[in-house]
Amino acid sequence: MVRILVTNDDGIYSPGLRMLYEYVKDLGDVYVVAPETPKSASGLGITLHKPLRVSRVDLCGFEVYATSGTPSDTIYLAALEITGNVDLVLSGINVGDNTSMQVILSSGTLGAAFQAALLGIPAIAYSVDVESSDELENNEELVPILRAVVRESTMFILRNGMPRGVDVISINFPRAVSKDVKVKLVRASKLKFSEKVDVRIDPRGNKYYWLFGSLIEPEPDSDTYVVHKENNIALTPLTLDMNALGPHTYTDLKVLNGLIDDLNNAIKNSLNGK
Amino acid sequence: MVRILVTNDDGIYSPGLRMLYEYVKDLGDVYVVAPETPKSASGLGITLHKPLRVSRVDLCGFEVYATSGTPSDTIYLAALEITGNVDLVLSGINVGDNTSMQVILSSGTLGAAFQAALLGIPAIAYSVDVESSDELENNEELVPILRAVVRESTMFILRNGMPRGVDVISINFPRAVSKDVKVKLVRASKLKFSEKVDVRIDPRGNKYYWLFGSLIEPEPDSDTYVVHKENNIALTPLTLDMNALGPHTYTDLKVLNGLIDDLNNAIKNSLNGK
C-alpha cells in the first residue's frame, strides 16, 4: 500500500486540509501531519534552535498530527519520525493562489513540497485563488473540479513517478471556473505583486510597519495570467535547481503533456457526472 | 553616490555584519539594516500577519537599523522605507557556509539576497564554513582574503551590474585557507546534509524533537566540495527561475569568468601586501 502524506501551511484547522484528505483517502495509507497554527509565507524556514512538539488531534472524526513547527519542519517530522517512509506528499489545499516565483519562494505550501523533494519524495502543491476558507469550501462549481484534478494528478504521479527534470508540481485553481475550464501547462511568472510598506503610528506615538502587496498586471502565458485572467487551472512544473550554471536536467514534456490530457479528461468526466 | 545595503540573518550583533560593513564602507553610501535577533534558516519567510518595528541602534560607534522581522522583511523595510532606492545588497558575512540547494533554499542570508533580486536589486551573499563568530573574526589567514574578495566582488558588480542570467551571487569561504587558495566558479550541489530527527523525553515524560543534519559526502565539482574538501572559495551564480519549463535565460559565462579572474588577482595582491 502506498503511503501518502497530506500537509499544508494554513494549519490543521484549515478546511482545505480536510478536503485534500477526503479526496485521496482511498488511494493509499493517508497520513495528515500539519502545523498546529497557520504558517503562511514561512517559505522553507526550518526550526533549528528550539525543539519541536507533535500532538495527535481528533477534529470531529478527522485524525491529524499537529506540529509546533513550520511546513518544512513538518515534512521532516512526518517523513522521518511519525509515518516513516512516504511515497507522495500532497500540500494544500491552500487558501490563496501560489503563482509567480515571488510567491512560490515564500510560500509554506510550496516550502513543504520542496522539502519533500529534497528528501527524494514526489510532491504536488494545490492552491486556489480565494481569500477565505468559506470561499473554498462553498464554491459549488469549483469543488467537483478540484476533486477531479486532485485525484487524477495523485493517481498519475503514483503510477508514473515525477516526470524527469521535475521536482515539484504546483497546481493553481481560479476563484471562478467556467464550464469549459482547462488545465494548462505553464511557467511561473516572476512577480505577482508590487511590494509595499504601510507605515502607521501606534497609540504611544511610535511607528510600526505592515508589509503588503498590490497585484500587478500578469505576464501573458504565465501561471498568474492563466489563473487570474483566463480563470483556467495552471499546472507548473518546478525544479529545486536554482543554478544559473548548467548542465540542466532535461524536462520530460511528453509525460507532462500526458498528465495535462488526463486532468482535462478527468474534469470533463466530472462535469458529465461520470 | 551608489547606495549599498548591508544585511544578514544572524542579526545586528553578529561580528560578520560589522566586518562586511567595514570592508565596503568607502565604496558608496552604506546602510546597515538587519534583524534584531538571529533568524537563521528562515528562508524567504515574510511576516504578513503582524506589524513590524524598526529601531536605530548604536553598537559602539557602529550605527545600524534593527528590524523585528525576518531577513526578507528586512529587505522590504530597508529598500522601500528606510533607505529608499538601493543599488546593491550585500548579505552576510554568515557564520556557516551556505552551500547546496538544500541549505540555500532555507538560508536567511540567501533569502535576503533573493528578495533583493525580486525587487530588481543585484545581491551578493557571503558565507564562511565556521561554527562560531570567534572562528570568523579571529581567523588571521582568512580575514585578508575575505576582505579582498568582498571588496573586489562588490566593485565588480557596481561596475558591471549582475551578469546576464544571474540573479544572486553566493560566495562561500572555507574554514582554513591555504596560501594558494582560489575562487572557483561552481554549481550548488543538491544536498549537504542527511536530515535527522532526535527524539527526547522532557522532565514531564513527554516527547520533544530536535531537527539536525549530518554531513554527507559532497558531489565533486560542487560548491560543497570546493569549500569542504578543497579549502577553496566557491562562487555560485543563482537564478530565481525554478521553472522546469523553458525558455531559460542565457547565462553570461564570459562576465562570470572575468569576475573569477578579478577575484583571484585580488587575493594574490592581498597576499603580497598590495
XYZ file of C-alpha atoms in Angstrom:
548
model
C 0.000 0.000 0.000
C 1.436 3.395 -0.935
C 1.893 5.917 1.831
C 0.629 9.463 1.196
C 1.376 12.430 3.438
C -1.151 15.277 3.352
C 0.101 18.568 4.769
C -0.334 22.341 4.411
C 0.818 25.704 5.732
C -2.575 27.034 6.829
C -2.605 24.678 9.832
C -4.719 21.728 10.956
C -7.959 23.717 11.256
C -7.970 24.806 7.617
C -10.856 23.161 5.692
C -8.522 22.831 2.674
C -6.501 20.215 4.564
C -9.541 18.082 5.239
C -10.803 18.481 1.671
C -7.449 17.241 0.362
C -7.553 14.272 2.729
C -11.131 13.382 1.768
C -10.279 13.471 -1.948
C -7.428 10.956 -1.688
C -8.150 8.876 1.417
C -8.942 5.716 -0.610
C -5.768 5.962 -2.736
C -3.310 4.680 -0.092
C -2.411 4.848 3.571
C -3.026 8.550 4.047
C -1.449 10.438 6.978
C -2.265 14.038 7.811
C 0.520 15.973 9.547
C 0.363 19.772 9.574
C 1.334 22.834 11.635
C -0.887 23.422 14.688
C -1.270 27.110 13.735
C -1.188 28.964 10.393
C 2.337 29.327 8.955
C 1.653 31.185 5.723
C 4.630 32.782 3.977
C 7.154 30.816 6.020
C 8.915 29.606 2.871
C 11.388 26.805 3.513
C 12.187 28.007 7.019
C 13.407 25.287 9.390
C 13.460 25.377 13.199
C 16.983 24.548 14.337
C 17.345 26.444 17.608
C 14.393 25.151 19.560
C 12.819 21.727 19.940
C 9.518 20.767 18.327
C 6.362 19.109 19.610
C 3.878 16.811 17.934
C 0.370 16.024 19.149
C -2.423 13.780 17.922
C -5.644 15.740 17.438
C -9.140 14.460 16.648
C -11.082 17.104 14.712
C -14.612 15.613 14.850
C -13.509 12.327 13.334
C -10.673 13.771 11.252
C -7.477 12.480 12.885
C -4.366 14.567 12.354
C -0.905 15.090 13.791
C -0.256 18.730 14.739
C 3.332 20.001 14.896
C 4.654 23.122 16.574
C 6.937 23.764 13.586
C 6.940 25.238 10.110
C 5.749 23.348 6.999
C 9.394 22.328 6.376
C 9.770 21.059 9.948
C 6.510 19.176 9.471
C 7.849 17.301 6.450
C 10.907 16.149 8.399
C 8.905 15.164 11.482
C 6.369 13.315 9.336
C 8.682 11.536 6.916
C 11.481 10.729 9.366
C 9.587 10.123 12.592
C 5.794 9.925 12.519
C 4.870 7.922 9.436
C 8.207 6.501 8.270
C 8.811 6.305 4.501
C 6.443 8.400 2.411
C 5.729 7.763 -1.302
C 3.997 11.046 -2.121
C 3.451 14.402 -0.412
C 0.330 16.452 -1.154
C 0.404 20.022 0.168
C -2.665 22.227 0.472
C -5.341 22.936 -0.488
C -4.071 26.458 0.091
C -6.353 29.433 0.601
C -4.820 31.837 -1.935
C -3.038 31.011 -5.181
C 0.691 30.398 -5.157
C 1.505 31.774 -8.598
C 4.765 33.579 -9.539
C 8.296 32.861 -8.309
C 7.869 35.745 -5.863
C 5.063 33.892 -4.093
C 6.427 30.370 -4.643
C 9.714 31.182 -2.893
C 7.965 32.447 0.260
C 5.068 30.001 0.274
C 4.842 27.449 3.056
C 2.641 25.250 0.844
C 5.426 25.087 -1.722
C 8.080 25.050 1.020
C 6.695 21.737 2.296
C 6.690 20.362 -1.258
C 10.306 21.449 -1.877
C 11.474 19.894 1.388
C 9.779 16.651 0.376
C 11.584 16.823 -2.974
C 14.925 17.319 -1.161
C 14.179 14.050 0.636
C 13.539 12.464 -2.777
C 9.757 12.303 -2.298
C 7.478 13.379 -5.192
C 5.302 16.317 -4.161
C 2.271 18.165 -5.511
C 1.046 21.522 -4.171
C -2.576 22.665 -4.629
C -3.686 26.275 -4.209
C -6.843 28.216 -5.037
C -7.248 31.936 -5.721
C -9.731 32.526 -2.885
C -9.485 34.895 0.056
C -11.092 32.705 2.725
C -11.806 29.090 3.650
C -15.518 29.815 3.177
C -14.928 30.742 -0.429
C -13.023 27.482 -0.899
C -15.470 25.091 0.795
C -18.679 26.557 -0.543
C -17.681 27.013 -4.157
C -20.147 24.616 -5.784
C -18.737 24.933 -9.272
C -15.116 24.631 -8.199
C -15.320 21.730 -5.722
C -16.071 18.878 -8.192
C -13.292 20.117 -10.475
C -10.880 20.463 -7.567
C -11.686 16.914 -6.517
C -11.246 15.531 -10.033
C -7.888 17.275 -10.559
C -6.527 16.330 -7.123
C -7.453 12.664 -7.537
C -6.262 12.344 -11.123
C -2.933 14.111 -10.515
C -2.306 11.993 -7.410
C -3.059 8.760 -9.287
C -0.893 9.857 -12.224
C 2.173 10.522 -10.058
C 1.663 7.350 -8.019
C 1.546 5.414 -11.313
C 4.363 7.183 -13.215
C 6.507 8.910 -10.590
C 7.546 12.532 -11.170
C 8.306 13.439 -14.787
C 12.053 13.594 -15.434
C 13.519 17.033 -14.630
C 10.621 17.960 -12.321
C 10.898 18.055 -8.512
C 7.563 19.600 -7.561
C 4.268 20.102 -9.389
C 2.286 23.174 -8.392
C -1.377 23.375 -9.432
C -3.227 26.684 -9.046
C -7.005 26.994 -9.410
C -9.016 30.107 -10.243
C -11.715 31.523 -7.981
C -14.477 31.192 -10.553
C -14.441 28.363 -13.073
C -16.363 28.349 -16.319
C -17.917 25.206 -17.876
C -15.019 24.856 -20.312
C -12.256 25.324 -17.716
C -8.943 23.723 -18.745
C -5.683 22.701 -17.125
C -2.761 24.404 -18.851
C 0.951 23.618 -18.656
C 2.656 26.977 -17.920
C 5.743 28.562 -16.419
C 5.595 30.555 -13.199
C 5.777 34.305 -13.769
C 8.500 36.199 -11.947
C 6.310 38.619 -9.998
C 2.705 38.786 -8.870
C 2.813 41.763 -6.528
C 4.359 45.151 -6.266
C 5.590 45.115 -2.661
C 4.615 47.969 -0.367
C 5.231 49.075 3.196
C 2.384 50.742 5.085
C 3.616 52.967 7.933
C 1.317 53.584 10.928
C 1.599 55.235 14.306
C 0.652 53.246 17.427
C -1.258 54.755 20.413
C 2.103 55.533 22.068
C 3.225 57.615 19.093
C 5.725 55.060 17.723
C 5.918 53.894 14.122
C 5.052 50.382 13.037
C 5.049 48.821 9.585
C 2.819 46.457 7.610
C 4.131 44.640 4.549
C 1.609 44.114 1.768
C 1.491 43.652 -1.966
C -0.680 45.110 -4.686
C -1.358 42.946 -7.737
C 0.498 43.840 -10.919
C -0.573 43.082 -14.494
C 0.388 39.416 -15.034
C 2.828 38.298 -17.779
C 0.970 36.522 -20.633
C 1.342 32.697 -20.760
C 2.254 32.574 -17.073
C 0.635 30.797 -14.120
C -0.677 34.111 -12.768
C -2.208 35.012 -16.128
C -3.900 31.619 -16.556
C -5.437 31.742 -13.057
C -6.270 35.455 -12.727
C -7.102 36.426 -16.321
C -8.330 33.249 -18.010
C -9.975 31.547 -14.996
C -8.221 28.363 -16.061
C -6.103 25.959 -13.981
C -2.312 26.371 -14.141
C -0.022 23.347 -13.773
C 3.564 24.474 -13.206
C 6.458 22.005 -13.008
C 9.261 23.270 -10.759
C 12.842 22.247 -10.113
C 14.976 22.624 -6.985
C 17.919 23.576 -9.171
C 18.496 27.338 -8.936
C 21.939 27.089 -10.523
C 22.465 29.644 -13.278
C 25.306 27.365 -14.462
C 24.438 24.244 -16.427
C 24.197 21.423 -17.114
C 20.459 21.300 -16.504
C 18.321 18.185 -16.405
C 16.162 17.576 -19.466
C 12.456 18.017 -18.645
C 10.151 15.295 -19.963
C 7.451 17.275 -21.775
C 5.807 14.158 -23.166
C 4.923 12.857 -19.713
C 3.821 16.347 -18.604
C 1.531 16.679 -21.613
C 0.130 13.214 -20.829
C -0.668 14.432 -17.320
C -2.409 17.549 -18.701
C -4.540 15.368 -21.022
C -5.517 13.048 -18.179
C -6.505 16.010 -15.978
C -8.616 17.617 -18.700
C -10.367 14.300 -19.310
C -10.988 13.919 -15.571
C -12.575 17.383 -15.491
C -14.825 16.519 -18.458
C -15.908 13.289 -16.818
C -16.632 15.022 -13.510
C -18.780 17.624 -15.290
C -20.642 14.860 -17.123
C -21.325 13.201 -13.777
C -19.153 10.179 -14.548
C 26.913 58.052 -4.974
C 25.806 54.413 -5.086
C 23.700 53.135 -2.236
C 24.694 49.793 -0.686
C 22.562 47.876 1.796
C 24.416 45.536 4.156
C 22.234 42.934 5.869
C 22.363 39.389 7.289
C 20.319 36.703 9.008
C 22.477 36.312 12.116
C 21.211 39.643 13.488
C 22.762 43.005 14.288
C 25.127 41.678 16.982
C 26.889 39.260 14.643
C 30.513 40.357 14.024
C 30.141 39.198 10.399
C 27.750 42.098 9.766
C 30.241 44.660 11.017
C 33.101 43.047 9.101
C 31.079 43.273 5.890
C 30.289 46.939 6.587
C 33.920 47.782 7.357
C 35.106 46.145 4.131
C 32.839 48.222 1.862
C 32.089 51.416 3.790
C 34.164 53.583 1.419
C 32.532 52.175 -1.733
C 29.257 54.112 -1.508
C 26.574 55.272 0.903
C 26.411 52.162 3.021
C 23.355 51.398 5.176
C 23.199 48.531 7.642
C 19.707 47.116 8.277
C 19.385 43.686 9.851
C 17.146 41.575 12.112
C 17.395 42.486 15.815
C 17.798 38.790 16.732
C 19.242 35.784 14.868
C 16.946 34.476 12.104
C 18.986 31.602 10.717
C 17.187 29.116 8.467
C 14.215 31.418 7.947
C 14.461 31.089 4.176
C 12.362 33.619 2.290
C 9.733 33.784 5.011
C 7.796 37.077 5.128
C 5.779 38.466 8.043
C 2.285 39.254 6.757
C 0.068 38.763 9.809
C 1.720 41.048 12.311
C 3.250 44.506 12.066
C 6.984 45.127 12.172
C 9.180 47.508 14.147
C 12.419 49.254 13.248
C 14.860 50.830 15.699
C 18.107 52.711 15.323
C 20.878 51.122 17.371
C 24.403 52.375 18.092
C 26.740 49.433 18.647
C 29.848 51.236 19.995
C 30.069 53.537 17.001
C 28.577 51.070 14.508
C 25.169 52.516 13.595
C 22.560 50.065 12.394
C 18.828 49.736 11.904
C 17.367 46.716 13.703
C 14.103 45.199 12.460
C 11.752 42.847 14.284
C 11.285 40.844 11.090
C 12.913 38.131 9.001
C 15.740 38.792 6.517
C 13.102 39.054 3.747
C 11.081 41.564 5.790
C 14.297 43.476 6.375
C 14.952 43.858 2.651
C 11.478 45.321 2.102
C 11.686 47.665 5.098
C 15.155 48.801 4.063
C 14.658 49.209 0.325
C 11.111 50.585 0.424
C 11.118 52.623 3.634
C 14.406 53.200 5.459
C 16.993 53.931 2.802
C 14.938 54.380 -0.352
C 16.387 53.034 -3.619
C 19.246 50.571 -3.167
C 21.836 49.776 -5.884
C 23.361 46.663 -4.326
C 22.549 44.327 -1.430
C 25.353 42.524 0.416
C 24.196 39.771 2.773
C 26.401 38.226 5.448
C 29.070 37.510 6.383
C 27.293 34.378 7.541
C 28.623 32.120 10.268
C 28.370 28.765 8.481
C 28.636 28.053 4.775
C 25.515 28.183 2.617
C 26.450 25.502 0.118
C 23.957 23.112 -1.567
C 20.419 23.842 -2.749
C 19.182 22.217 0.464
C 20.861 24.918 2.536
C 20.387 27.770 0.041
C 16.600 27.328 -0.007
C 16.308 27.593 3.794
C 19.035 30.162 4.349
C 18.077 33.612 5.590
C 21.344 35.010 4.176
C 20.326 33.837 0.714
C 16.670 34.630 1.428
C 17.555 38.314 1.822
C 19.558 38.185 -1.418
C 16.686 36.540 -3.349
C 14.192 39.099 -2.057
C 16.506 41.849 -3.224
C 16.692 40.183 -6.635
C 12.873 40.062 -6.795
C 12.946 43.838 -6.319
C 15.431 44.028 -9.200
C 18.418 44.794 -6.948
C 21.725 42.938 -7.554
C 22.698 40.894 -4.497
C 25.754 39.035 -3.244
C 25.720 36.630 -0.279
C 28.900 35.832 1.697
C 29.211 32.818 3.991
C 32.098 31.082 5.745
C 32.360 27.467 6.890
C 32.938 28.309 10.566
C 30.936 27.264 13.605
C 31.163 30.490 15.615
C 31.707 34.238 15.282
C 35.019 33.813 17.123
C 36.284 31.486 14.440
C 35.287 34.056 11.822
C 36.758 37.185 13.435
C 39.999 35.690 14.658
C 40.969 33.749 11.572
C 44.188 35.585 10.665
C 44.754 33.770 7.400
C 41.167 34.064 6.229
C 40.381 37.692 7.085
C 42.619 39.432 4.473
C 41.312 37.077 1.779
C 37.720 37.624 2.880
C 38.274 41.375 2.718
C 39.874 41.222 -0.729
C 37.101 39.039 -2.192
C 34.274 41.092 -0.642
C 35.698 44.390 -1.906
C 36.576 43.132 -5.385
C 33.223 41.378 -5.954
C 31.334 44.456 -4.728
C 33.317 46.771 -7.029
C 32.886 44.369 -9.971
C 29.072 44.249 -9.642
C 28.830 48.013 -9.065
C 30.855 48.495 -12.276
C 29.230 45.822 -14.484
C 25.853 45.022 -12.920
C 24.859 41.388 -12.475
C 25.975 39.056 -15.267
C 23.113 38.226 -17.620
C 21.073 35.223 -16.434
C 22.227 35.616 -12.818
C 20.003 36.976 -10.026
C 22.165 36.322 -6.972
C 25.851 35.525 -6.471
C 26.670 33.337 -3.490
C 30.283 33.167 -2.309
C 31.274 30.514 0.231
C 34.634 30.517 2.022
C 36.419 27.570 3.637
C 37.369 27.474 7.311
C 41.082 27.052 6.639
C 42.684 28.664 3.610
C 45.997 27.632 2.128
C 48.474 30.060 0.528
C 47.315 29.094 -2.982
C 43.570 29.388 -2.230
C 41.466 30.064 -5.352
C 37.998 31.273 -6.199
C 36.210 28.699 -8.361
C 33.044 29.076 -10.439
C 30.834 26.103 -9.445
C 27.259 24.895 -9.282
C 25.489 24.357 -5.965
C 25.212 20.685 -5.037
C 21.741 19.348 -4.310
C 22.307 18.127 -0.763
C 24.763 18.837 2.033
C 23.120 17.023 4.926
C 21.285 13.848 5.646
C 18.382 15.157 7.731
C 17.701 13.554 11.100
C 15.204 13.870 13.926
C 16.436 13.387 17.502
C 13.660 12.327 19.891
C 13.981 13.179 23.599
C 11.805 12.959 26.687
C 11.232 16.096 28.763
C 11.145 16.102 32.602
C 7.347 15.653 32.446
C 7.681 12.469 30.399
C 6.565 13.978 27.077
C 8.396 13.629 23.779
C 10.105 16.520 22.019
C 12.083 16.609 18.790
C 15.262 18.253 17.503
C 15.943 18.565 13.798
C 19.579 18.245 12.785
C 21.666 17.217 9.814
C 24.761 15.067 9.444
C 27.147 15.940 6.614
C 27.116 13.674 3.578
C 29.964 13.100 1.105
C 29.843 16.143 -1.236
C 29.316 15.811 -5.018
C 32.568 16.527 -6.921
C 32.763 19.928 -8.706
C 30.095 21.376 -6.417
C 30.150 24.329 -4.017
C 30.172 21.977 -1.018
C 33.111 20.023 -2.447
C 35.152 23.143 -3.215
C 34.635 24.569 0.297
C 34.753 21.397 2.418
C 37.205 19.212 0.501
C 39.484 21.596 -1.401
C 39.521 24.509 1.073
C 38.932 26.806 -1.888
C 36.354 29.568 -2.316
C 33.163 28.694 -4.248
C 31.389 31.336 -6.325
C 27.924 30.123 -7.307
C 25.646 32.132 -9.618
C 21.959 31.529 -8.853
C 18.700 32.307 -10.619
C 15.230 32.945 -9.196
C 13.756 30.890 -12.009
C 12.714 27.469 -10.665
C 10.658 26.686 -13.764
C 11.341 23.206 -15.131
C 9.795 24.501 -18.380
C 11.890 26.694 -20.655
C 12.798 29.037 -22.146
C 15.657 29.794 -19.791
C 17.784 32.918 -19.828
C 21.253 32.524 -21.262
C 23.926 32.866 -18.566
C 26.886 35.095 -19.431
C 29.885 32.883 -18.644
C 32.349 35.381 -20.085
C 31.464 38.017 -17.492
C 31.422 35.390 -14.722
C 34.885 34.173 -15.691
C 36.059 37.800 -15.732
C 34.789 38.148 -12.164
C 36.627 34.967 -11.103
C 39.888 36.294 -12.625
C 39.494 39.635 -10.848
C 38.863 37.909 -7.517
C 41.884 35.624 -7.872
C 44.073 38.609 -8.721
C 42.716 40.490 -5.710
C 43.601 37.534 -3.467
C 47.143 37.411 -4.894
C 47.592 41.140 -4.358
C 46.302 40.940 -0.787
C 48.728 38.098 0.000
C 51.572 40.108 -1.499
C 50.596 43.003 0.739
C 49.499 45.247 -2.137
